[in-house]
Structure formats: C-alpha cells, structure tokens
Amino acid sequence: MPIYEFECDDCDRDTSVFTRSVSAPIGDPTCRHCGSVSLRRKISRVAVVRSRQDLYRDYDRLSAFDDAPSDDDYDGMDDDYFDDGYD
C-alpha cells in the first residue's frame, strides 16, 4: 500500500495519503490539518531490505571502532564545565 507524503503550503505541516496500489490515482489531496489543497509532494523515506549476509558485513566494519574510547573515558568532563563557571 503506497504512502505519498505532502507538505502544506499554508500551514507547513505534513499530510500522508494512502492508496490501494501504485497505479491508483492520488486525486486531489487536501491537508488533513487545515483543509488546504495547496500541497507539495515530498520525497518519502524508503526502507531497503538487505540480506543477513550484508548485515554481518556491516557489523564486521564496525569492529574498526573497537579501539575507540568508551563513554566511561569521558565521565566527569561536564563537571569541569560547571566548575569553571560556564553554567
């Protein structure tokens, strides 16, 4: 079920329009917030289906960050900020 997203020129809010199929006409969409017909179609986000093998390959690339400092290495840094009077 395709979802088309529009941004309203009048209220600057987003409106989604659902259709039964890609070949189904969208018609004249209206803003569900203010009722305006002055809408601009947005480029929607898409999801990419990937194989498990591709995901494992990405996890292997993340191992390059194993030597990066952990969050614990930065404990107390914000305390120095407040101790110096920058609050």
PDB file of C-alpha atoms in Angstrom:
ATOM      1  CA  MET A   1       0.000   0.000   0.000  1.00  0.00           C
ATOM      2  CA  PRO A   2       1.845   3.119  -1.196  1.00  0.00           C
ATOM      3  CA  ILE A   3       2.011   6.168   1.046  1.00  0.00           C
ATOM      4  CA  TYR A   4       2.506   9.575  -0.538  1.00  0.00           C
ATOM      5  CA  GLU A   5       3.647  12.471   1.637  1.00  0.00           C
ATOM      6  CA  PHE A   6       2.801  16.107   1.031  1.00  0.00           C
ATOM      7  CA  GLU A   7       3.735  19.372   2.740  1.00  0.00           C
ATOM      8  CA  CYS A   8       1.049  22.029   3.023  1.00  0.00           C
ATOM      9  CA  ASP A   9       1.982  25.464   1.671  1.00  0.00           C
ATOM     10  CA  ASP A  10      -0.488  27.137   4.042  1.00  0.00           C
ATOM     11  CA  CYS A  11       0.248  25.536   7.433  1.00  0.00           C
ATOM     12  CA  ASP A  12       3.654  23.909   6.692  1.00  0.00           C
ATOM     13  CA  ARG A  13       2.533  20.582   8.138  1.00  0.00           C
ATOM     14  CA  ASP A  14       2.841  17.148   6.566  1.00  0.00           C
ATOM     15  CA  THR A  15      -0.034  15.043   5.279  1.00  0.00           C
ATOM     16  CA  SER A  16       0.137  11.399   4.201  1.00  0.00           C
ATOM     17  CA  VAL A  17      -2.117   9.950   1.504  1.00  0.00           C
ATOM     18  CA  PHE A  18      -2.618   6.183   1.307  1.00  0.00           C
ATOM     19  CA  THR A  19      -3.569   4.482  -1.969  1.00  0.00           C
ATOM     20  CA  ARG A  20      -4.531   0.915  -2.767  1.00  0.00           C
ATOM     21  CA  SER A  21      -1.830   0.451  -5.398  1.00  0.00           C
ATOM     22  CA  VAL A  22       0.911   2.332  -7.204  1.00  0.00           C
ATOM     23  CA  SER A  23      -1.309   2.607 -10.281  1.00  0.00           C
ATOM     24  CA  ALA A  24      -4.245   4.066  -8.312  1.00  0.00           C
ATOM     25  CA  PRO A  25      -4.702   7.798  -8.883  1.00  0.00           C
ATOM     26  CA  ILE A  26      -3.889  10.073  -5.961  1.00  0.00           C
ATOM     27  CA  GLY A  27      -6.660  12.505  -6.860  1.00  0.00           C
ATOM     28  CA  ASP A  28      -6.682  15.964  -5.286  1.00  0.00           C
ATOM     29  CA  PRO A  29      -5.228  15.534  -1.799  1.00  0.00           C
ATOM     30  CA  THR A  30      -6.129  18.006   0.918  1.00  0.00           C
ATOM     31  CA  CYS A  31      -4.266  18.900   4.086  1.00  0.00           C
ATOM     32  CA  ARG A  32      -5.741  16.962   6.995  1.00  0.00           C
ATOM     33  CA  HIS A  33      -4.792  19.809   9.350  1.00  0.00           C
ATOM     34  CA  CYS A  34      -6.185  22.920   7.634  1.00  0.00           C
ATOM     35  CA  GLY A  35      -8.077  21.580   4.600  1.00  0.00           C
ATOM     36  CA  SER A  36      -5.901  23.399   2.050  1.00  0.00           C
ATOM     37  CA  VAL A  37      -5.373  21.934  -1.418  1.00  0.00           C
ATOM     38  CA  SER A  38      -2.070  23.798  -1.823  1.00  0.00           C
ATOM     39  CA  LEU A  39       0.230  20.829  -1.227  1.00  0.00           C
ATOM     40  CA  ARG A  40       3.713  19.942  -2.457  1.00  0.00           C
ATOM     41  CA  ARG A  41       4.695  16.309  -2.803  1.00  0.00           C
ATOM     42  CA  LYS A  42       7.698  15.313  -0.707  1.00  0.00           C
ATOM     43  CA  ILE A  43      10.264  12.638  -1.377  1.00  0.00           C
ATOM     44  CA  SER A  44       9.455   9.864   1.066  1.00  0.00           C
ATOM     45  CA  ARG A  45      11.888   7.775   3.026  1.00  0.00           C
ATOM     46  CA  VAL A  46      12.288   4.213   1.885  1.00  0.00           C
ATOM     47  CA  ALA A  47      13.302   1.034   3.622  1.00  0.00           C
ATOM     48  CA  VAL A  48      15.885  -1.185   1.988  1.00  0.00           C
ATOM     49  CA  VAL A  49      15.576  -4.891   2.594  1.00  0.00           C
ATOM     50  CA  ARG A  50      19.011  -6.425   2.915  1.00  0.00           C
ATOM     51  CA  SER A  51      20.261  -9.923   3.335  1.00  0.00           C
ATOM     52  CA  ARG A  52      21.592 -11.219   6.613  1.00  0.00           C
ATOM     53  CA  GLN A  53      25.000 -11.582   4.958  1.00  0.00           C
ATOM     54  CA  ASP A  54      25.048  -7.845   4.135  1.00  0.00           C
ATOM     55  CA  LEU A  55      24.221  -7.009   7.738  1.00  0.00           C
ATOM     56  CA  TYR A  56      27.039  -9.207   9.036  1.00  0.00           C
ATOM     57  CA  ARG A  57      29.435  -7.486   6.644  1.00  0.00           C
ATOM     58  CA  ASP A  58      28.427  -4.120   8.124  1.00  0.00           C
ATOM     59  CA  TYR A  59      28.932  -5.409  11.664  1.00  0.00           C
ATOM     60  CA  ASP A  60      32.427  -6.532  10.698  1.00  0.00           C
ATOM     61  CA  ARG A  61      33.198  -2.992   9.513  1.00  0.00           C
ATOM     62  CA  LEU A  62      32.054  -1.631  12.867  1.00  0.00           C
ATOM     63  CA  SER A  63      34.770  -3.643  14.593  1.00  0.00           C
ATOM     64  CA  ALA A  64      37.195  -0.913  13.460  1.00  0.00           C
ATOM     65  CA  PHE A  65      35.717   1.178  16.291  1.00  0.00           C
ATOM     66  CA  ASP A  66      36.571  -1.391  18.982  1.00  0.00           C
ATOM     67  CA  ASP A  67      39.654   0.628  19.974  1.00  0.00           C
ATOM     68  CA  ALA A  68      37.712   3.892  20.261  1.00  0.00           C
ATOM     69  CA  PRO A  69      37.386   5.404  23.748  1.00  0.00           C
ATOM     70  CA  SER A  70      34.364   4.215  25.674  1.00  0.00           C
ATOM     71  CA  ASP A  71      31.792   6.503  27.244  1.00  0.00           C
ATOM     72  CA  ASP A  72      33.399   5.804  30.630  1.00  0.00           C
ATOM     73  CA  ASP A  73      36.565   7.587  29.457  1.00  0.00           C
ATOM     74  CA  TYR A  74      34.591  10.831  29.326  1.00  0.00           C
ATOM     75  CA  ASP A  75      32.945  10.650  32.754  1.00  0.00           C
ATOM     76  CA  GLY A  76      33.232  13.880  34.670  1.00  0.00           C
ATOM     77  CA  MET A  77      34.025  16.107  31.698  1.00  0.00           C
ATOM     78  CA  ASP A  78      30.784  18.004  32.115  1.00  0.00           C
ATOM     79  CA  ASP A  79      31.645  18.545  35.794  1.00  0.00           C
ATOM     80  CA  ASP A  80      34.723  20.532  34.714  1.00  0.00           C
ATOM     81  CA  TYR A  81      32.470  22.693  32.561  1.00  0.00           C
ATOM     82  CA  PHE A  82      30.265  23.639  35.500  1.00  0.00           C
ATOM     83  CA  ASP A  83      33.191  24.002  37.929  1.00  0.00           C
ATOM     84  CA  ASP A  84      34.702  26.653  35.637  1.00  0.00           C
ATOM     85  CA  GLY A  85      31.515  28.743  35.850  1.00  0.00           C
ATOM     86  CA  TYR A  86      30.127  28.052  32.366  1.00  0.00           C
ATOM     87  CA  ASP A  87      26.639  27.155  33.529  1.00  0.00           C
TER      88      ASP A  87
END
